[in-house]
Coordinates of C-alpha atoms in Angstrom, one line a residue:
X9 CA 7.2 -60.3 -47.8
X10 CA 9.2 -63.4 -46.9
X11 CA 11.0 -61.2 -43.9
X12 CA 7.8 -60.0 -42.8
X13 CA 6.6 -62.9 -42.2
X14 CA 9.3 -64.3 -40.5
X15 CA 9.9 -61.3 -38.6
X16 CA 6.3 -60.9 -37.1
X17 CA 6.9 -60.8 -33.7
X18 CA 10.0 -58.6 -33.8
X19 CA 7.2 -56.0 -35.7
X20 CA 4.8 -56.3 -33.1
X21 CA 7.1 -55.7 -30.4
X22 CA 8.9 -52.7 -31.6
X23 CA 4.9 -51.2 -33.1
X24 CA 3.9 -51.0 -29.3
X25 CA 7.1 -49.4 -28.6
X26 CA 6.6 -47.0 -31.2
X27 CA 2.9 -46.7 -30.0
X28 CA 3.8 -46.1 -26.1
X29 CA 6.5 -43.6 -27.3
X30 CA 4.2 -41.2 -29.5
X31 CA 1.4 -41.8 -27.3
X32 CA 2.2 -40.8 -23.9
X33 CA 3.7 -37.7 -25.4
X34 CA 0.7 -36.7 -26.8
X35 CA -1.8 -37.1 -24.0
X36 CA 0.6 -35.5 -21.5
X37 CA 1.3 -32.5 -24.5
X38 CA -2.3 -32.4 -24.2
X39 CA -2.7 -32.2 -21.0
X40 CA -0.5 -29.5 -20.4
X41 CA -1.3 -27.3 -23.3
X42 CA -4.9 -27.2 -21.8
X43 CA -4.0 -25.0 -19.1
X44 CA -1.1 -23.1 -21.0
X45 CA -3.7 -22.6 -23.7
X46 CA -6.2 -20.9 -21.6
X47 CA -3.5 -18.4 -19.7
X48 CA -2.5 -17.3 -23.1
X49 CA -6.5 -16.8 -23.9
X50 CA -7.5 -15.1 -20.9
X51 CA -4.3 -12.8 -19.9
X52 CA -3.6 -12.0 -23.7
X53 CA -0.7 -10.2 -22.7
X54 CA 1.0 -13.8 -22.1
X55 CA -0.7 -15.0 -25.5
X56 CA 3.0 -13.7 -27.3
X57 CA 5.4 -14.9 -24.9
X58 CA 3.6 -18.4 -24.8
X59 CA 3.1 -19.2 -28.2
X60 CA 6.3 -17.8 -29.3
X61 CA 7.9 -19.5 -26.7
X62 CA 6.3 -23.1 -28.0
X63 CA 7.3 -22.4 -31.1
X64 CA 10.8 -21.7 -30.9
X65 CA 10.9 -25.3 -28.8
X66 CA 9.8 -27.0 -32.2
X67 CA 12.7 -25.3 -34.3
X68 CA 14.8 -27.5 -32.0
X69 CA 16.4 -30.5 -34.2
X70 CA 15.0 -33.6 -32.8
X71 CA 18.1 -35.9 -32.9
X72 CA 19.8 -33.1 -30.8
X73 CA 16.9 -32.8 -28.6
X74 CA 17.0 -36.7 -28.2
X75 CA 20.9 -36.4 -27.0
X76 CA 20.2 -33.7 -25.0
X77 CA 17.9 -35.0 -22.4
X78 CA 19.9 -37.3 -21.1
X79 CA 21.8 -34.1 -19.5
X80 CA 19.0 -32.8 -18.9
X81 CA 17.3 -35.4 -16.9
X82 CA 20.7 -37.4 -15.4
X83 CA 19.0 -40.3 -17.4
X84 CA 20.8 -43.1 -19.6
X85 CA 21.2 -42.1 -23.3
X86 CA 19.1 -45.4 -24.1
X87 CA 16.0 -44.8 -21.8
X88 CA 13.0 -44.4 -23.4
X89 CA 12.0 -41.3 -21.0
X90 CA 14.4 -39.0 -22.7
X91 CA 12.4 -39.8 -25.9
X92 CA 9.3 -38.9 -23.9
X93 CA 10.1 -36.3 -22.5
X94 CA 11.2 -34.8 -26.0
X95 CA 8.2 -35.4 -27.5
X96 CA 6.1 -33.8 -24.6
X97 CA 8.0 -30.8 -25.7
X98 CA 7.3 -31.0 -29.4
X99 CA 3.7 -31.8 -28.6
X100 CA 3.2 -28.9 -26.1
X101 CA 5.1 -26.8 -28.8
X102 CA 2.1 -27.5 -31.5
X103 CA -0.6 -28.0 -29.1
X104 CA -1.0 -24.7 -27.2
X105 CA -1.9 -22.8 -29.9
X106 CA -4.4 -24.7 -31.3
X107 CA -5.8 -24.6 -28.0
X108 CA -5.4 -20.6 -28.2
X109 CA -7.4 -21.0 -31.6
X110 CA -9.8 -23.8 -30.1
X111 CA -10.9 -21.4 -27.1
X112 CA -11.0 -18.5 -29.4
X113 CA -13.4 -20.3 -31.7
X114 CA -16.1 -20.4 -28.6
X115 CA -18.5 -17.9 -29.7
X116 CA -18.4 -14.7 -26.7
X117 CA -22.3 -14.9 -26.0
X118 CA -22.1 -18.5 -25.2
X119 CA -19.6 -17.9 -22.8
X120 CA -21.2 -15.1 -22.2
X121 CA -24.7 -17.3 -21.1
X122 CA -22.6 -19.7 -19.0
X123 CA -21.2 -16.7 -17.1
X124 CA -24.1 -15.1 -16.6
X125 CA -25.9 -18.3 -15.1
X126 CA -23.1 -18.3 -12.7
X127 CA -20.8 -20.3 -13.7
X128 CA -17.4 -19.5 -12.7
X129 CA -13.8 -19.6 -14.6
X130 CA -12.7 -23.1 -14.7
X131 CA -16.4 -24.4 -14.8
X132 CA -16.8 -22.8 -18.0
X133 CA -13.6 -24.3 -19.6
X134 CA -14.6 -27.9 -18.9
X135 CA -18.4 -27.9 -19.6
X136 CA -18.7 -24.9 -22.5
X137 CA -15.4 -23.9 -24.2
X138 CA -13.6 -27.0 -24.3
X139 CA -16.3 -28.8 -25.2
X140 CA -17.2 -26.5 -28.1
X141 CA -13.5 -26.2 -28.6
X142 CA -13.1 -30.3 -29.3
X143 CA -13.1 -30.0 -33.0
X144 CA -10.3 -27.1 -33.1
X145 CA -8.2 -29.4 -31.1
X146 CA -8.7 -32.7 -32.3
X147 CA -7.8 -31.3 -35.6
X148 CA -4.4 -29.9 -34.1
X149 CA -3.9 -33.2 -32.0
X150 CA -3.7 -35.7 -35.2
X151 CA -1.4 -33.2 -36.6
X152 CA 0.8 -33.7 -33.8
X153 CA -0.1 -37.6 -33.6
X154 CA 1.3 -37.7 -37.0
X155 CA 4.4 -36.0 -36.4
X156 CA 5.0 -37.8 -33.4
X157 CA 4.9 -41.1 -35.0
X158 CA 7.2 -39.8 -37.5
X159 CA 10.1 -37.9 -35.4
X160 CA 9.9 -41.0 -32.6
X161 CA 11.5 -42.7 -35.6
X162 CA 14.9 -40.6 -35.4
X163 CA 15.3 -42.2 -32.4
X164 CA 16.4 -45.3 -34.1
X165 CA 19.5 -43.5 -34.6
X166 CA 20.8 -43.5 -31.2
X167 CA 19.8 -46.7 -30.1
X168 CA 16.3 -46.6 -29.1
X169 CA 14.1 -49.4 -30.6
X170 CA 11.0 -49.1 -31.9
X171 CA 10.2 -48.6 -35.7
X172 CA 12.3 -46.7 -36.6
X173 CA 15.0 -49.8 -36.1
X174 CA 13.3 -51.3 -38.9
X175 CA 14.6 -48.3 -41.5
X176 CA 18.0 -48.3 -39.8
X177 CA 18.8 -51.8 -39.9
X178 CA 16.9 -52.3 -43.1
X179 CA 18.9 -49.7 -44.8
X180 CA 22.3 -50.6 -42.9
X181 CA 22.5 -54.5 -43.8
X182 CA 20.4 -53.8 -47.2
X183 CA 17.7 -55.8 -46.6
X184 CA 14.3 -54.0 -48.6
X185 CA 11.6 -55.8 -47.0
X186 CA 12.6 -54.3 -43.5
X187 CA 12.9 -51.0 -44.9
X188 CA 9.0 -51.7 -46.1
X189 CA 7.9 -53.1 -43.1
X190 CA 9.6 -50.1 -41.5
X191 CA 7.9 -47.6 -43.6
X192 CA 4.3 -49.3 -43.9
X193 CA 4.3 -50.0 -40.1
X194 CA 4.7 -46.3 -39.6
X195 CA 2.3 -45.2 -41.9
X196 CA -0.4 -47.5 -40.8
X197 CA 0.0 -46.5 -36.9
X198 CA 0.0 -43.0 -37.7
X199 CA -3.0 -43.5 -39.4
X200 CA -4.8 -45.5 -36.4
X201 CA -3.9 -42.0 -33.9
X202 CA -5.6 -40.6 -36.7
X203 CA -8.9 -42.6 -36.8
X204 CA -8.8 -42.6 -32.6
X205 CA -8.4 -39.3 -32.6
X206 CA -11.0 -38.4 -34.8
X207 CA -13.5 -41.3 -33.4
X208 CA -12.8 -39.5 -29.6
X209 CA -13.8 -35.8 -31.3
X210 CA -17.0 -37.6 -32.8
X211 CA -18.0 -39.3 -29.4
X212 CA -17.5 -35.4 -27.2
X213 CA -19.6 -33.5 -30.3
X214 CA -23.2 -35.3 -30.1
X215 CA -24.5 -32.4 -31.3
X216 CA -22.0 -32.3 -34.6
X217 CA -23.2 -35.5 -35.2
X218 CA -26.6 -34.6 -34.9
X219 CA -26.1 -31.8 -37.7
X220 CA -26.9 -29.2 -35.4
X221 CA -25.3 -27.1 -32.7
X222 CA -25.3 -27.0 -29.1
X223 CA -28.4 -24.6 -28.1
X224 CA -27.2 -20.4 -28.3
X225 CA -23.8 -21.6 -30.2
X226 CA -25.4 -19.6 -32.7
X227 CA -26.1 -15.6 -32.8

């Protein structure tokens, strides 16, 4: 407790690290598993090559991912855009197929309705199947905000800071209330994606809170 205290600032610093690290990732993993997502639901014959392709990305080690980019890119080993860019890829990898699942869940004569009032492909996404979609994805998303916040931490290894410094140095020089602050700082920001996450899903489903479904969501 005494080195928490004494270390506050240094904690703060590196949490918001931590935070911009897993968080970017995950709203531009979002972002582009929408439209991947959707390709793989309306052409199915893509639906195999896309989600096996994701997957495979996520079999990828993360610390060799991490050393990888900078090839990749042209970028220094230490900048912060190689772990970014990583994690984009992980997120994607878990994202699109819960976005397959999301759309799938959107019940055919709903979209059926919306086409038949004449709205068109892309109208559709964004004002009946995503939107009906939202709980699918949002429980996918705060699977991947969790395992964001976790692999961002092997970063530590090659000299990134954020957290994950905490369990390195904590562990390196001995010292065991790094490795808590380390560990609890983790767990607690993983748990605040969580509880945005699920707070954002709440605010896009009136309806869910309501008790009650959109109108001709049912049969």
């Amino acid at each position: 407790m005494t080195w928490v205290l004494d270390h506050l600032g240094l904690i703060w610093e590196l949490t918001v690290r931590h935070t911009v690290l897993a968080g970017i990732p995950l709203i531009l993993g979002l972002l582009l598993s929408i439209p991947l997502g959707w390709l793989a639901r309306r052409y199915r014959v893509l639906a195999p090559i896309a989600l096996a392709g994701t997957g495979l990305l996520y079999t990828i080690p993360s610390l060799a991912l991490f050393i990888l980019m900078p090839l990749i890119l042209g970028t220094k080993i230490l900048d912060p855009i190689n772990v970014v860019v990583a994690m984009t890829v992980y997120t994607v990898a878990l994202l699109v197929r819960t976005v397959v699942d999301g759309l799938a869940s959107v019940p055919d004569h709903v979209d059926a309705a919306a086409q038949a009032m004449g709205l068109g492909r892309l109208r559709r996404l964004f004002t009946v199947q995503l939107p009906l979609a939202v709980p699918v994805i949002a429980a996918g998303l705060r699977v991947a905000a969790v395992s964001n916040v976790s692999i961002v931490s092997i970063a530590s290894i090659i000299g990134v800071s954020q957290l994950g410094s905490l369990l390195t140095d904590g562990y390196n020089r001995d010292i065991p209330g790094e490795l808590w602050a380390g560990t609890l700082a983790c767990l607690l920001l993983a748990l605040l994606f969580d509880a945005v996450i699920q707070a954002g899903a709440w605010a896009l489903t009136p309806w869910r809170r309501a008790g009650a479904v959109p109108t001709g969501a049912e049969p």
